[in-house]
PDB file of N, CA, C, O and CB in Angstrom:
ATOM      1  N   MET A   1    -151.798 146.434 114.401  1.00  0.00           N
ATOM      2  CA  MET A   1    -151.993 147.233 113.331  1.00  0.00           C
ATOM      3  C   MET A   1    -152.983 146.557 112.248  1.00  0.00           C
ATOM      4  O   MET A   1    -152.716 145.423 111.849  1.00  0.00           O
ATOM      5  CB  MET A   1    -150.644 147.559 112.772  1.00  0.00           C
ATOM      6  N   PRO A   2    -154.001 147.167 111.820  1.00  0.00           N
ATOM      7  CA  PRO A   2    -154.734 146.612 110.812  1.00  0.00           C
ATOM      8  C   PRO A   2    -154.066 146.545 109.546  1.00  0.00           C
ATOM      9  O   PRO A   2    -153.309 147.444 109.180  1.00  0.00           O
ATOM     10  CB  PRO A   2    -155.883 147.266 110.680  1.00  0.00           C
ATOM     11  N   ALA A   3    -154.321 145.466 108.817  1.00  0.00           N
ATOM     12  CA  ALA A   3    -153.579 145.322 107.573  1.00  0.00           C
ATOM     13  C   ALA A   3    -154.106 146.300 106.443  1.00  0.00           C
ATOM     14  O   ALA A   3    -153.343 146.735 105.580  1.00  0.00           O
ATOM     15  CB  ALA A   3    -153.676 143.843 107.099  1.00  0.00           C
ATOM     16  N   ARG A   4    -155.342 146.594 106.492  1.00  0.00           N
ATOM     17  CA  ARG A   4    -156.015 147.280 105.302  1.00  0.00           C
ATOM     18  C   ARG A   4    -155.359 148.797 105.082  1.00  0.00           C
ATOM     19  O   ARG A   4    -155.023 149.230 103.980  1.00  0.00           O
ATOM     20  CB  ARG A   4    -157.716 147.390 105.602  1.00  0.00           C
ATOM     21  N   PRO A   5    -155.243 149.500 106.304  1.00  0.00           N
ATOM     22  CA  PRO A   5    -154.526 150.896 106.014  1.00  0.00           C
ATOM     23  C   PRO A   5    -153.124 150.681 105.430  1.00  0.00           C
ATOM     24  O   PRO A   5    -152.753 151.378 104.485  1.00  0.00           O
ATOM     25  CB  PRO A   5    -154.365 151.799 107.396  1.00  0.00           C
ATOM     26  N   VAL A   6    -152.357 149.768 105.946  1.00  0.00           N
ATOM     27  CA  VAL A   6    -150.973 149.550 105.456  1.00  0.00           C
ATOM     28  C   VAL A   6    -151.113 149.124 104.023  1.00  0.00           C
ATOM     29  O   VAL A   6    -150.225 149.522 103.269  1.00  0.00           O
ATOM     30  CB  VAL A   6    -150.171 148.461 106.313  1.00  0.00           C
ATOM     31  N   ALA A   7    -152.043 148.407 103.528  1.00  0.00           N
ATOM     32  CA  ALA A   7    -152.242 147.923 102.115  1.00  0.00           C
ATOM     33  C   ALA A   7    -152.416 149.074 101.339  1.00  0.00           C
ATOM     34  O   ALA A   7    -151.824 149.247 100.273  1.00  0.00           O
ATOM     35  CB  ALA A   7    -153.428 146.971 101.914  1.00  0.00           C
ATOM     36  N   ARG A   8    -153.384 150.048 101.942  1.00  0.00           N
ATOM     37  CA  ARG A   8    -153.846 151.189 101.080  1.00  0.00           C
ATOM     38  C   ARG A   8    -152.588 152.008 100.967  1.00  0.00           C
ATOM     39  O   ARG A   8    -152.404 152.546  99.875  1.00  0.00           O
ATOM     40  CB  ARG A   8    -155.126 152.057 101.709  1.00  0.00           C
ATOM     41  N   ARG A   9    -151.677 152.196 101.925  1.00  0.00           N
ATOM     42  CA  ARG A   9    -150.698 153.163 101.821  1.00  0.00           C
ATOM     43  C   ARG A   9    -149.650 152.481 100.889  1.00  0.00           C
ATOM     44  O   ARG A   9    -148.991 153.162 100.102  1.00  0.00           O
ATOM     45  CB  ARG A   9    -150.142 153.613 103.246  1.00  0.00           C
ATOM     46  N   GLY A  10    -149.522 151.303 100.973  1.00  0.00           N
ATOM     47  CA  GLY A  10    -148.717 150.645  99.808  1.00  0.00           C
ATOM     48  C   GLY A  10    -149.121 151.072  98.396  1.00  0.00           C
ATOM     49  O   GLY A  10    -148.345 151.640  97.628  1.00  0.00           O
ATOM     50  N   VAL A  11    -150.278 150.787  98.131  1.00  0.00           N
ATOM     51  CA  VAL A  11    -150.935 151.132  96.886  1.00  0.00           C
ATOM     52  C   VAL A  11    -150.732 152.571  96.425  1.00  0.00           C
ATOM     53  O   VAL A  11    -150.509 152.894  95.258  1.00  0.00           O
ATOM     54  CB  VAL A  11    -152.370 150.874  97.020  1.00  0.00           C
ATOM     55  N   ARG A  12    -150.839 153.460  97.538  1.00  0.00           N
ATOM     56  CA  ARG A  12    -150.610 154.819  97.104  1.00  0.00           C
ATOM     57  C   ARG A  12    -149.073 155.020  96.795  1.00  0.00           C
ATOM     58  O   ARG A  12    -148.716 155.583  95.760  1.00  0.00           O
ATOM     59  CB  ARG A  12    -151.116 155.829  98.215  1.00  0.00           C
ATOM     60  N   MET A  13    -148.250 154.578  97.654  1.00  0.00           N
ATOM     61  CA  MET A  13    -146.944 154.553  97.318  1.00  0.00           C
ATOM     62  C   MET A  13    -146.570 154.113  96.047  1.00  0.00           C
ATOM     63  O   MET A  13    -145.828 154.798  95.343  1.00  0.00           O
ATOM     64  CB  MET A  13    -146.337 153.883  98.144  1.00  0.00           C
ATOM     65  N   GLY A  14    -147.070 152.898  95.641  1.00  0.00           N
ATOM     66  CA  GLY A  14    -146.984 152.250  94.418  1.00  0.00           C
ATOM     67  C   GLY A  14    -147.382 153.216  93.205  1.00  0.00           C
ATOM     68  O   GLY A  14    -146.682 153.339  92.200  1.00  0.00           O
ATOM     69  N   GLY A  15    -148.642 153.915  93.430  1.00  0.00           N
ATOM     70  CA  GLY A  15    -149.212 154.851  92.361  1.00  0.00           C
ATOM     71  C   GLY A  15    -148.061 156.104  92.244  1.00  0.00           C
ATOM     72  O   GLY A  15    -147.711 156.485  91.126  1.00  0.00           O
ATOM     73  N   ALA A  16    -147.566 156.645  93.335  1.00  0.00           N
ATOM     74  CA  ALA A  16    -146.713 157.636  93.350  1.00  0.00           C
ATOM     75  C   ALA A  16    -145.367 157.279  92.607  1.00  0.00           C
ATOM     76  O   ALA A  16    -144.816 158.054  91.825  1.00  0.00           O
ATOM     77  CB  ALA A  16    -146.530 158.011  94.714  1.00  0.00           C
ATOM     78  N   ALA A  17    -144.883 155.987  92.945  1.00  0.00           N
ATOM     79  CA  ALA A  17    -143.715 155.371  92.173  1.00  0.00           C
ATOM     80  C   ALA A  17    -143.905 155.255  90.785  1.00  0.00           C
ATOM     81  O   ALA A  17    -143.002 155.461  89.975  1.00  0.00           O
ATOM     82  CB  ALA A  17    -143.395 154.053  92.632  1.00  0.00           C
ATOM     83  N   ALA A  18    -145.185 154.894  90.452  1.00  0.00           N
ATOM     84  CA  ALA A  18    -145.458 154.739  89.077  1.00  0.00           C
ATOM     85  C   ALA A  18    -145.363 156.116  88.144  1.00  0.00           C
ATOM     86  O   ALA A  18    -144.780 156.276  87.072  1.00  0.00           O
ATOM     87  CB  ALA A  18    -146.852 154.133  89.012  1.00  0.00           C
ATOM     88  N   LEU A  19    -146.214 157.138  89.010  1.00  0.00           N
ATOM     89  CA  LEU A  19    -146.154 158.418  88.285  1.00  0.00           C
ATOM     90  C   LEU A  19    -144.729 158.918  88.219  1.00  0.00           C
ATOM     91  O   LEU A  19    -144.367 159.398  87.145  1.00  0.00           O
ATOM     92  CB  LEU A  19    -147.052 159.475  88.954  1.00  0.00           C
ATOM     93  N   ALA A  20    -143.892 158.872  89.201  1.00  0.00           N
ATOM     94  CA  ALA A  20    -142.424 159.376  88.980  1.00  0.00           C
ATOM     95  C   ALA A  20    -141.772 158.545  88.063  1.00  0.00           C
ATOM     96  O   ALA A  20    -140.982 159.142  87.332  1.00  0.00           O
ATOM     97  CB  ALA A  20    -141.567 159.411  90.252  1.00  0.00           C
ATOM     98  N   TRP A  21    -141.879 157.291  87.884  1.00  0.00           N
ATOM     99  CA  TRP A  21    -141.307 156.630  86.726  1.00  0.00           C
ATOM    100  C   TRP A  21    -141.697 156.989  85.368  1.00  0.00           C
ATOM    101  O   TRP A  21    -140.926 156.994  84.408  1.00  0.00           O
ATOM    102  CB  TRP A  21    -141.536 155.344  86.832  1.00  0.00           C
ATOM    103  N   ALA A  22    -143.087 157.326  85.335  1.00  0.00           N
ATOM    104  CA  ALA A  22    -143.617 157.746  84.012  1.00  0.00           C
ATOM    105  C   ALA A  22    -143.113 158.938  83.750  1.00  0.00           C
ATOM    106  O   ALA A  22    -142.739 159.135  82.594  1.00  0.00           O
ATOM    107  CB  ALA A  22    -145.044 157.808  83.894  1.00  0.00           C
ATOM    108  N   GLY A  23    -142.986 159.969  84.699  1.00  0.00           N
ATOM    109  CA  GLY A  23    -142.317 161.310  84.534  1.00  0.00           C
ATOM    110  C   GLY A  23    -140.904 161.278  83.892  1.00  0.00           C
ATOM    111  O   GLY A  23    -140.477 162.034  83.019  1.00  0.00           O
ATOM    112  N   GLY A  24    -140.292 160.289  84.478  1.00  0.00           N
ATOM    113  CA  GLY A  24    -138.842 160.038  84.066  1.00  0.00           C
ATOM    114  C   GLY A  24    -138.880 159.517  82.667  1.00  0.00           C
ATOM    115  O   GLY A  24    -138.149 160.033  81.822  1.00  0.00           O
ATOM    116  N   ALA A  25    -139.714 158.488  82.349  1.00  0.00           N
ATOM    117  CA  ALA A  25    -139.780 157.954  81.027  1.00  0.00           C
ATOM    118  C   ALA A  25    -140.159 159.128  79.988  1.00  0.00           C
ATOM    119  O   ALA A  25    -139.548 159.224  78.924  1.00  0.00           O
ATOM    120  CB  ALA A  25    -140.841 156.763  81.001  1.00  0.00           C
ATOM    121  N   VAL A  26    -141.111 159.946  80.315  1.00  0.00           N
ATOM    122  CA  VAL A  26    -141.408 161.002  79.477  1.00  0.00           C
ATOM    123  C   VAL A  26    -140.212 161.856  79.364  1.00  0.00           C
ATOM    124  O   VAL A  26    -139.907 162.249  78.239  1.00  0.00           O
ATOM    125  CB  VAL A  26    -142.571 161.744  79.944  1.00  0.00           C
ATOM    126  N   ALA A  27    -139.573 162.159  80.268  1.00  0.00           N
ATOM    127  CA  ALA A  27    -138.242 163.192  80.082  1.00  0.00           C
ATOM    128  C   ALA A  27    -137.398 162.541  79.091  1.00  0.00           C
ATOM    129  O   ALA A  27    -136.916 163.295  78.245  1.00  0.00           O
ATOM    130  CB  ALA A  27    -137.275 163.453  81.526  1.00  0.00           C
ATOM    131  N   MET A  28    -137.090 161.187  79.005  1.00  0.00           N
ATOM    132  CA  MET A  28    -136.149 160.560  78.275  1.00  0.00           C
ATOM    133  C   MET A  28    -136.579 159.838  77.137  1.00  0.00           C
ATOM    134  O   MET A  28    -135.816 159.098  76.517  1.00  0.00           O
ATOM    135  CB  MET A  28    -135.490 159.787  79.028  1.00  0.00           C
ATOM    136  N   ALA A  29    -138.096 160.066  76.747  1.00  0.00           N
ATOM    137  CA  ALA A  29    -138.775 159.583  75.709  1.00  0.00           C
ATOM    138  C   ALA A  29    -138.117 159.558  74.317  1.00  0.00           C
ATOM    139  O   ALA A  29    -137.860 158.485  73.772  1.00  0.00           O
ATOM    140  CB  ALA A  29    -139.893 160.271  75.676  1.00  0.00           C
ATOM    141  N   GLY A  30    -137.882 160.580  73.825  1.00  0.00           N
ATOM    142  CA  GLY A  30    -137.195 160.877  72.337  1.00  0.00           C
ATOM    143  C   GLY A  30    -138.042 160.076  71.400  1.00  0.00           C
ATOM    144  O   GLY A  30    -139.263 160.229  71.344  1.00  0.00           O
ATOM    145  N   LYS A  31    -137.326 159.146  70.602  1.00  0.00           N
ATOM    146  CA  LYS A  31    -137.937 158.368  69.741  1.00  0.00           C
ATOM    147  C   LYS A  31    -138.815 157.114  70.279  1.00  0.00           C
ATOM    148  O   LYS A  31    -139.634 156.523  69.575  1.00  0.00           O
ATOM    149  CB  LYS A  31    -136.937 157.972  68.911  1.00  0.00           C
ATOM    150  N   GLU A  32    -138.571 156.846  71.412  1.00  0.00           N
ATOM    151  CA  GLU A  32    -139.208 155.692  72.100  1.00  0.00           C
ATOM    152  C   GLU A  32    -140.581 155.867  72.705  1.00  0.00           C
ATOM    153  O   GLU A  32    -140.978 155.083  73.566  1.00  0.00           O
ATOM    154  CB  GLU A  32    -138.351 155.266  73.151  1.00  0.00           C
ATOM    155  N   THR A  33    -141.321 156.888  72.272  1.00  0.00           N
ATOM    156  CA  THR A  33    -142.545 157.338  72.872  1.00  0.00           C
ATOM    157  C   THR A  33    -143.578 156.285  72.748  1.00  0.00           C
ATOM    158  O   THR A  33    -144.250 155.925  73.715  1.00  0.00           O
ATOM    159  CB  THR A  33    -143.016 158.613  72.258  1.00  0.00           C
ATOM    160  N   VAL A  34    -143.696 155.832  71.657  1.00  0.00           N
ATOM    161  CA  VAL A  34    -144.728 154.776  71.466  1.00  0.00           C
ATOM    162  C   VAL A  34    -144.359 153.482  72.412  1.00  0.00           C
ATOM    163  O   VAL A  34    -145.277 152.974  73.055  1.00  0.00           O
ATOM    164  CB  VAL A  34    -144.788 154.348  69.840  1.00  0.00           C
ATOM    165  N   PHE A  35    -143.248 153.030  72.493  1.00  0.00           N
ATOM    166  CA  PHE A  35    -142.902 151.908  73.553  1.00  0.00           C
ATOM    167  C   PHE A  35    -143.079 152.376  74.980  1.00  0.00           C
ATOM    168  O   PHE A  35    -143.527 151.610  75.834  1.00  0.00           O
ATOM    169  CB  PHE A  35    -141.386 151.414  73.404  1.00  0.00           C
ATOM    170  N   MET A  36    -142.707 153.721  75.271  1.00  0.00           N
ATOM    171  CA  MET A  36    -142.922 154.076  76.617  1.00  0.00           C
ATOM    172  C   MET A  36    -144.446 154.217  76.918  1.00  0.00           C
ATOM    173  O   MET A  36    -144.850 153.876  78.030  1.00  0.00           O
ATOM    174  CB  MET A  36    -142.172 155.359  76.922  1.00  0.00           C
ATOM    175  N   MET A  37    -145.219 154.650  76.084  1.00  0.00           N
ATOM    176  CA  MET A  37    -146.679 154.814  76.231  1.00  0.00           C
ATOM    177  C   MET A  37    -147.357 153.458  76.537  1.00  0.00           C
ATOM    178  O   MET A  37    -148.189 153.300  77.431  1.00  0.00           O
ATOM    179  CB  MET A  37    -147.287 155.439  74.931  1.00  0.00           C
ATOM    180  N   SER A  38    -146.889 152.445  75.653  1.00  0.00           N
ATOM    181  CA  SER A  38    -147.385 150.866  75.776  1.00  0.00           C
ATOM    182  C   SER A  38    -146.949 150.389  77.177  1.00  0.00           C
ATOM    183  O   SER A  38    -147.716 149.726  77.875  1.00  0.00           O
ATOM    184  CB  SER A  38    -146.648 149.791  74.548  1.00  0.00           C
ATOM    185  N   SER A  39    -145.578 150.770  77.623  1.00  0.00           N
ATOM    186  CA  SER A  39    -145.030 150.230  78.821  1.00  0.00           C
ATOM    187  C   SER A  39    -145.909 150.931  80.066  1.00  0.00           C
ATOM    188  O   SER A  39    -146.392 150.240  80.964  1.00  0.00           O
ATOM    189  CB  SER A  39    -143.363 150.556  78.880  1.00  0.00           C
ATOM    190  N   VAL A  40    -146.031 152.127  80.019  1.00  0.00           N
ATOM    191  CA  VAL A  40    -146.750 152.965  81.087  1.00  0.00           C
ATOM    192  C   VAL A  40    -148.212 152.297  81.123  1.00  0.00           C
ATOM    193  O   VAL A  40    -148.648 151.995  82.234  1.00  0.00           O
ATOM    194  CB  VAL A  40    -146.802 154.698  80.679  1.00  0.00           C
ATOM    195  N   SER A  41    -148.929 152.067  80.091  1.00  0.00           N
ATOM    196  CA  SER A  41    -150.165 151.539  80.146  1.00  0.00           C
ATOM    197  C   SER A  41    -150.212 150.241  80.658  1.00  0.00           C
ATOM    198  O   SER A  41    -151.168 149.896  81.353  1.00  0.00           O
ATOM    199  CB  SER A  41    -150.725 151.574  78.980  1.00  0.00           C
ATOM    200  N   ASN A  42    -149.269 149.460  80.392  1.00  0.00           N
ATOM    201  CA  ASN A  42    -149.160 147.929  80.999  1.00  0.00           C
ATOM    202  C   ASN A  42    -148.894 148.082  82.381  1.00  0.00           C
ATOM    203  O   ASN A  42    -149.419 147.298  83.172  1.00  0.00           O
ATOM    204  CB  ASN A  42    -147.954 146.970  80.351  1.00  0.00           C
ATOM    205  N   GLY A  43    -147.945 149.236  82.888  1.00  0.00           N
ATOM    206  CA  GLY A  43    -147.679 149.197  84.344  1.00  0.00           C
ATOM    207  C   GLY A  43    -149.050 149.600  85.117  1.00  0.00           C
ATOM    208  O   GLY A  43    -149.377 149.041  86.163  1.00  0.00           O
ATOM    209  N   PHE A  44    -149.774 150.563  84.538  1.00  0.00           N
ATOM    210  CA  PHE A  44    -150.965 150.936  85.122  1.00  0.00           C
ATOM    211  C   PHE A  44    -151.895 149.789  85.229  1.00  0.00           C
ATOM    212  O   PHE A  44    -152.577 149.643  86.243  1.00  0.00           O
ATOM    213  CB  PHE A  44    -151.552 152.010  84.398  1.00  0.00           C
ATOM    214  N   GLY A  45    -151.958 148.930  84.182  1.00  0.00           N
ATOM    215  CA  GLY A  45    -152.852 147.721  84.244  1.00  0.00           C
ATOM    216  C   GLY A  45    -152.408 146.839  85.326  1.00  0.00           C
ATOM    217  O   GLY A  45    -153.244 146.345  86.082  1.00  0.00           O
ATOM    218  N   TRP A  46    -151.116 146.595  85.462  1.00  0.00           N
ATOM    219  CA  TRP A  46    -150.754 145.755  86.600  1.00  0.00           C
ATOM    220  C   TRP A  46    -151.008 146.216  88.039  1.00  0.00           C
ATOM    221  O   TRP A  46    -151.262 145.481  88.993  1.00  0.00           O
ATOM    222  CB  TRP A  46    -149.400 145.500  86.495  1.00  0.00           C
ATOM    223  N   LEU A  47    -150.885 147.720  88.042  1.00  0.00           N
ATOM    224  CA  LEU A  47    -151.397 148.455  89.369  1.00  0.00           C
ATOM    225  C   LEU A  47    -152.905 148.248  89.631  1.00  0.00           C
ATOM    226  O   LEU A  47    -153.317 148.141  90.786  1.00  0.00           O
ATOM    227  CB  LEU A  47    -151.145 150.073  89.273  1.00  0.00           C
ATOM    228  N   GLY A  48    -153.677 148.193  88.630  1.00  0.00           N
ATOM    229  CA  GLY A  48    -154.971 147.965  88.837  1.00  0.00           C
ATOM    230  C   GLY A  48    -155.435 146.570  89.249  1.00  0.00           C
ATOM    231  O   GLY A  48    -156.433 146.333  89.929  1.00  0.00           O
ATOM    232  N   VAL A  49    -154.676 145.779  88.804  1.00  0.00           N
ATOM    233  CA  VAL A  49    -154.799 144.216  89.168  1.00  0.00           C
ATOM    234  C   VAL A  49    -154.232 144.114  90.670  1.00  0.00           C
ATOM    235  O   VAL A  49    -154.820 143.430  91.507  1.00  0.00           O
ATOM    236  CB  VAL A  49    -153.831 143.156  88.040  1.00  0.00           C
ATOM    237  N   TRP A  50    -153.201 144.742  90.930  1.00  0.00           N
ATOM    238  CA  TRP A  50    -152.610 144.717  92.445  1.00  0.00           C
ATOM    239  C   TRP A  50    -153.727 145.326  93.422  1.00  0.00           C
ATOM    240  O   TRP A  50    -154.039 144.767  94.473  1.00  0.00           O
ATOM    241  CB  TRP A  50    -151.119 145.696  92.584  1.00  0.00           C
ATOM    242  N   ARG A  51    -154.284 146.489  92.990  1.00  0.00           N
ATOM    243  CA  ARG A  51    -155.133 147.130  93.739  1.00  0.00           C
ATOM    244  C   ARG A  51    -156.384 146.234  93.961  1.00  0.00           C
ATOM    245  O   ARG A  51    -156.818 146.044  95.097  1.00  0.00           O
ATOM    246  CB  ARG A  51    -155.413 148.414  93.133  1.00  0.00           C
ATOM    247  N   GLU A  52    -156.973 145.671  92.824  1.00  0.00           N
ATOM    248  CA  GLU A  52    -158.032 144.970  92.912  1.00  0.00           C
ATOM    249  C   GLU A  52    -157.935 143.555  93.816  1.00  0.00           C
ATOM    250  O   GLU A  52    -158.856 143.043  94.451  1.00  0.00           O
ATOM    251  CB  GLU A  52    -158.390 144.774  91.560  1.00  0.00           C
ATOM    252  N   ALA A  53    -156.703 143.125  93.703  1.00  0.00           N
ATOM    253  CA  ALA A  53    -156.342 142.017  94.690  1.00  0.00           C
ATOM    254  C   ALA A  53    -156.463 142.418  96.047  1.00  0.00           C
ATOM    255  O   ALA A  53    -157.018 141.694  96.874  1.00  0.00           O
ATOM    256  CB  ALA A  53    -154.966 141.526  94.511  1.00  0.00           C
ATOM    257  N   ILE A  54    -155.950 143.590  96.343  1.00  0.00           N
ATOM    258  CA  ILE A  54    -155.912 143.938  97.875  1.00  0.00           C
ATOM    259  C   ILE A  54    -157.505 144.265  98.174  1.00  0.00           C
ATOM    260  O   ILE A  54    -158.068 143.818  99.174  1.00  0.00           O
ATOM    261  CB  ILE A  54    -154.797 145.388  98.252  1.00  0.00           C
ATOM    262  N   THR A  55    -158.119 145.033  97.266  1.00  0.00           N
ATOM    263  CA  THR A  55    -159.500 145.240  97.765  1.00  0.00           C
ATOM    264  C   THR A  55    -160.553 144.049  98.019  1.00  0.00           C
ATOM    265  O   THR A  55    -161.534 144.125  98.758  1.00  0.00           O
ATOM    266  CB  THR A  55    -160.091 146.104  96.825  1.00  0.00           C
ATOM    267  N   LYS A  56    -160.137 142.884  97.225  1.00  0.00           N
ATOM    268  CA  LYS A  56    -160.937 141.766  97.504  1.00  0.00           C
ATOM    269  C   LYS A  56    -160.497 140.723  98.433  1.00  0.00           C
ATOM    270  O   LYS A  56    -161.117 139.678  98.630  1.00  0.00           O
ATOM    271  CB  LYS A  56    -161.193 141.190  96.387  1.00  0.00           C
ATOM    272  N   SER A  57    -159.376 141.064  99.004  1.00  0.00           N
ATOM    273  CA  SER A  57    -158.698 140.300  99.917  1.00  0.00           C
ATOM    274  C   SER A  57    -159.513 140.358 101.325  1.00  0.00           C
ATOM    275  O   SER A  57    -159.894 141.470 101.692  1.00  0.00           O
ATOM    276  CB  SER A  57    -157.214 140.825 100.015  1.00  0.00           C
ATOM    277  N   PRO A  58    -159.778 139.315 102.068  1.00  0.00           N
ATOM    278  CA  PRO A  58    -160.599 139.304 103.301  1.00  0.00           C
ATOM    279  C   PRO A  58    -159.935 140.188 104.399  1.00  0.00           C
ATOM    280  O   PRO A  58    -158.716 140.066 104.526  1.00  0.00           O
ATOM    281  CB  PRO A  58    -160.782 137.819 103.827  1.00  0.00           C
ATOM    282  N   PRO A  59    -160.638 141.121 105.259  1.00  0.00           N
ATOM    283  CA  PRO A  59    -160.039 141.888 106.128  1.00  0.00           C
ATOM    284  C   PRO A  59    -159.292 141.257 107.203  1.00  0.00           C
ATOM    285  O   PRO A  59    -158.714 141.949 108.041  1.00  0.00           O
ATOM    286  CB  PRO A  59    -160.902 142.661 106.595  1.00  0.00           C
TER     287      PRO A  59
END
């Protein structure tokens, strides 16, 4: 089984998990909106690093 499709699926699942987590955070936000927003943007930054690392890895 080639590694690349598996890695891509992992990124997609990670993105879905991040979106679901962000949705839950929005639902519970209340007074913590600013902290939640910075946390979400930080999470997406890590997701970008992870995706870039996978993209640049040799096939």
